């Protein structure tokens, strides 16, 4: 079984600030750092650090020529193949990220090469995958509908993280998705119900997509997962919050990676939650994603968190 992540690749420009810039305000940053990032790349690194020694993982996408060697080396270092990453004349996608004193962030995204996917390239990629393989997909690249169609036609199991959420998402062939990984806002937008109670929100989302597994992240309150047979809940670990930038992508990569290793949903939630908690205690996106041996040590020794 192979894992294909068809996703974005960005360069993140991270500015540490006392507070987020307000309209009309000029604010001096305390520090600037440059990191590789993008939801797709973050999730590929998370997958690689989770299960790259035991599963074949591939990243597909588009980048600017100037960053090709750097990104290829980064993927290989994390046991991910970049053979399906195509270079183009557009600049690599990038973000401007503000991180405040509490570790919270706000992000300005420019798609760049992430918006340059072609159907010809996508079709070539999917010739190398088949029934039982995994597709991991987000919404930071172009041609998402075509990618879903190709993966479904190939018989792949589709994991979709509908982020960033746009109105066009509801026009996609979402009936092909086997597992949605989303936060409360995305779930509310997807099913048209912004309920305060996560049980109601989960039920509405599950009713809208009855054949799909639903993984609903709830921030500090934890995570809830509905499979075809049960609902599972898992809390968050008490760690110092330094930077939340890649927390969701770390969780997503680890949850999918653990399932690819044959773990059931409760075990995958445990290790994905632990990995996400470790990620927020470090700066940056890719640099903050922990490796599996550290996640296992932390999850197996820390107190089991309560679901809030």
Short mmCIF file of C-alpha atoms in Angstrom, two decimals:
data_model
loop_
_atom_site.label_atom_id
_atom_site.label_comp_id
_atom_site.label_asym_id
_atom_site.label_seq_id
_atom_site.Cartn_x
_atom_site.Cartn_y
_atom_site.Cartn_z
CA UNK A 1 0.00 0.00 0.00
CA UNK A 2 1.30 3.43 -1.03
CA UNK A 3 0.39 6.91 0.23
CA UNK A 4 0.11 9.85 -2.19
CA UNK A 5 -0.21 13.37 -0.83
CA UNK A 6 -1.25 15.71 -3.64
CA UNK A 7 -0.71 19.03 -1.93
CA UNK A 8 0.73 22.49 -1.58
CA UNK A 9 4.33 23.49 -1.01
CA UNK A 10 5.05 26.91 0.46
CA UNK A 11 7.84 28.97 1.89
CA UNK A 12 6.67 30.44 5.23
CA UNK A 13 7.83 33.87 6.36
CA UNK A 14 7.10 33.91 10.09
CA UNK A 15 7.06 37.17 12.08
CA UNK A 16 6.90 37.14 15.88
CA UNK A 17 4.79 40.06 17.11
CA UNK A 18 3.28 41.29 20.37
CA UNK A 19 -0.20 41.20 18.77
CA UNK A 20 -1.71 40.77 15.31
CA UNK A 21 -1.54 43.85 13.09
CA UNK A 22 -4.74 45.89 13.23
CA UNK A 23 -6.24 47.83 10.28
CA UNK A 24 -4.14 50.92 9.60
CA UNK A 25 -1.42 49.92 12.08
CA UNK A 26 2.31 49.65 11.38
CA UNK A 27 3.87 47.15 13.78
CA UNK A 28 7.55 46.28 14.26
CA UNK A 29 8.19 42.52 14.38
CA UNK A 30 10.48 41.14 17.06
CA UNK A 31 11.88 38.41 14.81
CA UNK A 32 11.60 36.94 11.32
CA UNK A 33 12.20 33.29 10.41
CA UNK A 34 11.88 31.47 7.08
CA UNK A 35 10.62 27.87 7.02
CA UNK A 36 9.39 25.37 4.43
CA UNK A 37 5.65 24.88 4.81
CA UNK A 38 2.27 24.64 3.13
CA UNK A 39 -0.47 22.30 4.33
CA UNK A 40 0.52 19.68 1.79
CA UNK A 41 4.23 19.71 2.59
CA UNK A 42 3.57 19.80 6.35
CA UNK A 43 1.31 16.77 6.10
CA UNK A 44 3.82 14.88 3.94
CA UNK A 45 6.57 15.51 6.49
CA UNK A 46 4.19 14.42 9.25
CA UNK A 47 3.40 11.23 7.33
CA UNK A 48 7.09 10.58 6.71
CA UNK A 49 8.04 11.07 10.35
CA UNK A 50 5.14 8.86 11.43
CA UNK A 51 5.38 5.88 9.07
CA UNK A 52 7.97 6.60 6.37
CA UNK A 53 10.13 3.66 7.46
CA UNK A 54 7.25 1.23 6.85
CA UNK A 55 5.18 2.75 4.02
CA UNK A 56 6.02 4.26 0.62
CA UNK A 57 5.02 7.93 0.71
CA UNK A 58 4.93 10.26 -2.28
CA UNK A 59 4.32 14.00 -2.57
CA UNK A 60 2.86 15.48 -5.76
CA UNK A 61 2.49 19.16 -6.54
CA UNK A 62 4.11 22.19 -8.17
CA UNK A 63 6.94 24.52 -7.11
CA UNK A 64 9.06 27.27 -8.63
CA UNK A 65 12.36 26.15 -10.15
CA UNK A 66 14.47 28.10 -7.65
CA UNK A 67 13.27 25.94 -4.75
CA UNK A 68 13.34 22.51 -6.43
CA UNK A 69 16.59 21.19 -4.95
CA UNK A 70 15.82 22.46 -1.47
CA UNK A 71 12.34 20.87 -1.39
CA UNK A 72 13.54 17.59 -2.89
CA UNK A 73 16.25 17.28 -0.22
CA UNK A 74 13.73 18.08 2.53
CA UNK A 75 11.32 15.40 1.32
CA UNK A 76 14.05 12.76 1.00
CA UNK A 77 15.32 13.60 4.49
CA UNK A 78 11.84 12.77 5.79
CA UNK A 79 11.44 9.53 3.80
CA UNK A 80 9.04 11.03 1.25
CA UNK A 81 9.57 10.71 -2.50
CA UNK A 82 9.37 13.95 -4.51
CA UNK A 83 9.33 12.19 -7.89
CA UNK A 84 5.88 13.66 -8.64
CA UNK A 85 6.74 17.26 -7.71
CA UNK A 86 6.78 19.30 -10.93
CA UNK A 87 8.65 22.58 -11.41
CA UNK A 88 7.06 25.50 -13.27
CA UNK A 89 7.70 29.12 -14.12
CA UNK A 90 5.54 30.45 -11.27
CA UNK A 91 7.17 31.29 -7.95
CA UNK A 92 6.72 28.81 -5.13
CA UNK A 93 3.65 29.53 -3.03
CA UNK A 94 4.36 31.45 0.15
CA UNK A 95 2.78 32.70 3.34
CA UNK A 96 3.21 35.61 5.71
CA UNK A 97 2.53 34.36 9.23
CA UNK A 98 2.17 36.47 12.36
CA UNK A 99 2.74 34.62 15.65
CA UNK A 100 1.74 36.50 18.82
CA UNK A 101 2.97 36.24 22.40
CA UNK A 102 0.46 33.43 23.14
CA UNK A 103 1.64 31.30 20.21
CA UNK A 104 -1.49 31.96 18.14
CA UNK A 105 -1.11 32.73 14.46
CA UNK A 106 -2.78 34.43 11.51
CA UNK A 107 -1.76 33.62 7.95
CA UNK A 108 -1.76 35.43 4.58
CA UNK A 109 -1.41 32.93 1.73
CA UNK A 110 -0.25 33.44 -1.89
CA UNK A 111 -0.80 30.27 -3.96
CA UNK A 112 1.91 30.81 -6.61
CA UNK A 113 2.88 27.48 -8.19
CA UNK A 114 0.25 25.68 -6.10
CA UNK A 115 -2.32 27.09 -8.51
CA UNK A 116 -0.51 25.70 -11.56
CA UNK A 117 -1.48 22.01 -11.40
CA UNK A 118 -2.40 20.58 -14.80
CA UNK A 119 -4.75 17.72 -15.61
CA UNK A 120 -2.02 16.14 -17.76
CA UNK A 121 0.39 16.02 -14.81
CA UNK A 122 -2.31 14.71 -12.48
CA UNK A 123 -3.28 11.93 -14.89
CA UNK A 124 0.38 10.85 -15.20
CA UNK A 125 0.71 10.66 -11.41
CA UNK A 126 -2.38 8.50 -10.89
CA UNK A 127 -1.19 5.90 -13.37
CA UNK A 128 1.24 4.82 -10.62
CA UNK A 129 -1.44 4.21 -7.97
CA UNK A 130 -4.31 1.80 -7.56
CA UNK A 131 -6.88 0.10 -5.36
CA UNK A 132 -6.06 0.20 -1.66
CA UNK A 133 -3.55 3.06 -1.92
CA UNK A 134 -4.22 6.23 0.08
CA UNK A 135 -4.75 9.75 -1.29
CA UNK A 136 -4.24 12.70 1.08
CA UNK A 137 -5.65 16.00 -0.20
CA UNK A 138 -6.21 19.57 1.03
CA UNK A 139 -7.64 22.68 -0.65
CA UNK A 140 -4.49 24.77 -1.24
CA UNK A 141 -3.93 23.68 -4.85
CA UNK A 142 -5.82 23.85 -8.15
CA UNK A 143 -7.67 20.97 -9.87
CA UNK A 144 -8.96 19.44 -6.62
CA UNK A 145 -12.10 18.07 -8.31
CA UNK A 146 -10.05 16.33 -11.00
CA UNK A 147 -7.72 14.84 -8.38
CA UNK A 148 -10.71 13.43 -6.47
CA UNK A 149 -12.11 11.94 -9.68
CA UNK A 150 -8.79 10.33 -10.62
CA UNK A 151 -8.27 8.88 -7.14
CA UNK A 152 -11.79 7.48 -7.06
CA UNK A 153 -11.37 5.93 -10.50
CA UNK A 154 -8.16 4.28 -9.30
CA UNK A 155 -9.92 2.79 -6.26
CA UNK A 156 -7.84 4.72 -3.73
CA UNK A 157 -8.97 5.51 -0.17
CA UNK A 158 -9.42 9.29 -0.02
CA UNK A 159 -8.60 11.44 3.03
CA UNK A 160 -9.70 15.06 2.54
CA UNK A 161 -8.81 18.04 4.72
CA UNK A 162 -11.08 20.81 3.29
CA UNK A 163 -8.81 23.67 4.32
CA UNK A 164 -8.77 26.50 3.58
CA UNK A 165 -12.54 26.30 3.22
CA UNK A 166 -14.07 28.05 0.19
CA UNK A 167 -17.58 28.03 -1.25
CA UNK A 168 -16.33 25.92 -4.18
CA UNK A 169 -15.70 22.96 -1.87
CA UNK A 170 -19.40 22.07 -1.85
CA UNK A 171 -19.26 21.74 -5.65
CA UNK A 172 -16.60 19.01 -5.43
CA UNK A 173 -17.46 15.29 -5.78
CA UNK A 174 -17.33 14.86 -2.00
CA UNK A 175 -19.22 11.57 -2.20
CA UNK A 176 -15.86 10.02 -3.14
CA UNK A 177 -14.25 10.98 0.18
CA UNK A 178 -13.66 8.14 2.66
CA UNK A 179 -12.49 10.28 5.59
CA UNK A 180 -12.91 14.00 6.30
CA UNK A 181 -10.46 15.67 8.71
CA UNK A 182 -11.77 19.11 9.64
CA UNK A 183 -12.22 21.64 12.43
CA UNK A 184 -15.49 22.98 13.81
CA UNK A 185 -15.70 25.95 11.43
CA UNK A 186 -15.00 23.79 8.37
CA UNK A 187 -17.54 21.20 9.50
CA UNK A 188 -20.16 23.89 10.01
CA UNK A 189 -19.53 25.34 6.57
CA UNK A 190 -19.59 21.89 4.99
CA UNK A 191 -22.91 20.77 6.49
CA UNK A 192 -24.52 24.22 6.78
CA UNK A 193 -24.94 24.08 10.56
CA UNK A 194 -22.78 26.02 13.02
CA UNK A 195 -23.85 24.26 16.20
CA UNK A 196 -22.07 24.96 19.48
CA UNK A 197 -22.42 21.32 20.55
CA UNK A 198 -19.85 19.13 18.76
CA UNK A 199 -22.18 16.13 18.97
CA UNK A 200 -24.78 17.96 16.89
CA UNK A 201 -22.14 19.18 14.47
CA UNK A 202 -20.69 15.69 14.12
CA UNK A 203 -24.12 14.16 13.56
CA UNK A 204 -25.01 16.74 10.89
CA UNK A 205 -21.73 16.23 9.06
CA UNK A 206 -22.06 12.46 9.25
CA UNK A 207 -25.64 12.67 7.94
CA UNK A 208 -24.44 14.75 4.99
CA UNK A 209 -21.69 12.23 4.19
CA UNK A 210 -22.97 8.88 5.52
CA UNK A 211 -20.27 6.66 4.00
CA UNK A 212 -17.34 8.74 5.26
CA UNK A 213 -15.41 8.62 8.52
CA UNK A 214 -15.46 12.04 10.22
CA UNK A 215 -12.56 13.37 12.32
CA UNK A 216 -13.52 16.65 14.01
CA UNK A 217 -10.79 18.61 15.79
CA UNK A 218 -11.93 20.89 18.62
CA UNK A 219 -8.79 22.84 19.54
CA UNK A 220 -8.05 22.78 23.27
CA UNK A 221 -11.10 20.56 23.86
CA UNK A 222 -9.65 17.63 21.95
CA UNK A 223 -10.93 15.61 18.99
CA UNK A 224 -13.94 13.43 18.18
CA UNK A 225 -14.04 10.74 15.49
CA UNK A 226 -17.04 8.93 14.01
CA UNK A 227 -16.41 5.65 12.22
CA UNK A 228 -19.03 3.35 10.74
CA UNK A 229 -19.39 1.58 14.09
CA UNK A 230 -18.62 4.00 16.94
CA UNK A 231 -17.76 7.52 18.12
CA UNK A 232 -14.42 8.07 19.85
CA UNK A 233 -13.18 11.09 21.81
CA UNK A 234 -9.68 12.08 22.87
CA UNK A 235 -8.45 15.06 24.87
CA UNK A 236 -5.40 17.33 24.58
CA UNK A 237 -2.15 17.16 26.50
CA UNK A 238 -1.05 19.99 28.78
CA UNK A 239 2.01 21.50 27.08
CA UNK A 240 3.39 25.05 26.74
CA UNK A 241 2.10 26.66 23.53
CA UNK A 242 4.85 28.35 21.52
CA UNK A 243 3.54 28.23 17.92
CA UNK A 244 0.35 26.58 16.63
CA UNK A 245 1.23 26.93 12.93
CA UNK A 246 1.49 23.22 11.97
CA UNK A 247 -0.57 21.66 14.76
CA UNK A 248 -3.49 20.64 12.54
CA UNK A 249 -1.24 19.33 9.75
CA UNK A 250 0.79 17.32 12.24
CA UNK A 251 -2.41 15.77 13.59
CA UNK A 252 -3.67 14.99 10.09
CA UNK A 253 -0.43 13.35 8.94
CA UNK A 254 -0.12 11.26 12.09
CA UNK A 255 -3.75 10.16 12.10
CA UNK A 256 -3.54 8.98 8.49
CA UNK A 257 -0.07 7.51 9.01
CA UNK A 258 -1.21 5.52 12.03
CA UNK A 259 -4.19 4.16 10.10
CA UNK A 260 -1.83 3.18 7.29
CA UNK A 261 0.20 1.25 9.88
CA UNK A 262 -2.93 -0.74 10.74
CA UNK A 263 -3.92 1.03 13.95
CA UNK A 264 -7.59 1.39 14.85
CA UNK A 265 -9.19 4.83 15.30
CA UNK A 266 -8.59 5.14 19.10
CA UNK A 267 -4.87 4.39 18.75
CA UNK A 268 -4.53 6.77 15.80
CA UNK A 269 -6.27 9.52 17.80
CA UNK A 270 -3.89 8.93 20.71
CA UNK A 271 -0.68 9.28 18.72
CA UNK A 272 -1.98 12.05 16.44
CA UNK A 273 -3.04 14.08 19.50
CA UNK A 274 0.33 13.53 21.14
CA UNK A 275 2.18 14.55 17.97
CA UNK A 276 0.07 17.71 17.62
CA UNK A 277 0.70 18.63 21.25
CA UNK A 278 4.45 18.25 20.80
CA UNK A 279 4.31 20.36 17.62
CA UNK A 280 2.77 23.40 19.32
CA UNK A 281 5.61 23.48 21.84
CA UNK A 282 8.15 24.23 19.08
CA UNK A 283 8.56 27.08 16.59
CA UNK A 284 7.96 26.81 12.86
CA UNK A 285 5.92 24.45 10.72
CA UNK A 286 8.11 21.62 9.40
CA UNK A 287 10.76 21.96 12.15
CA UNK A 288 8.12 21.47 14.86
CA UNK A 289 6.77 18.12 13.59
CA UNK A 290 8.04 15.33 15.89
CA UNK A 291 9.29 11.89 14.88
CA UNK A 292 7.40 8.74 15.81
CA UNK A 293 9.83 7.51 18.48
CA UNK A 294 9.39 10.77 20.39
CA UNK A 295 5.61 10.69 19.96
CA UNK A 296 5.42 7.12 21.28
CA UNK A 297 7.58 7.96 24.29
CA UNK A 298 5.48 11.01 25.11
CA UNK A 299 2.06 9.39 24.55
CA UNK A 300 2.94 6.22 26.44
CA UNK A 301 4.35 8.06 29.47
CA UNK A 302 2.07 11.11 29.78
CA UNK A 303 -1.18 11.06 31.70
CA UNK A 304 -4.15 10.22 29.48
CA UNK A 305 -5.84 13.54 28.79
CA UNK A 306 -9.52 14.02 29.56
CA UNK A 307 -11.90 15.10 26.81
CA UNK A 308 -13.32 18.54 27.64
#
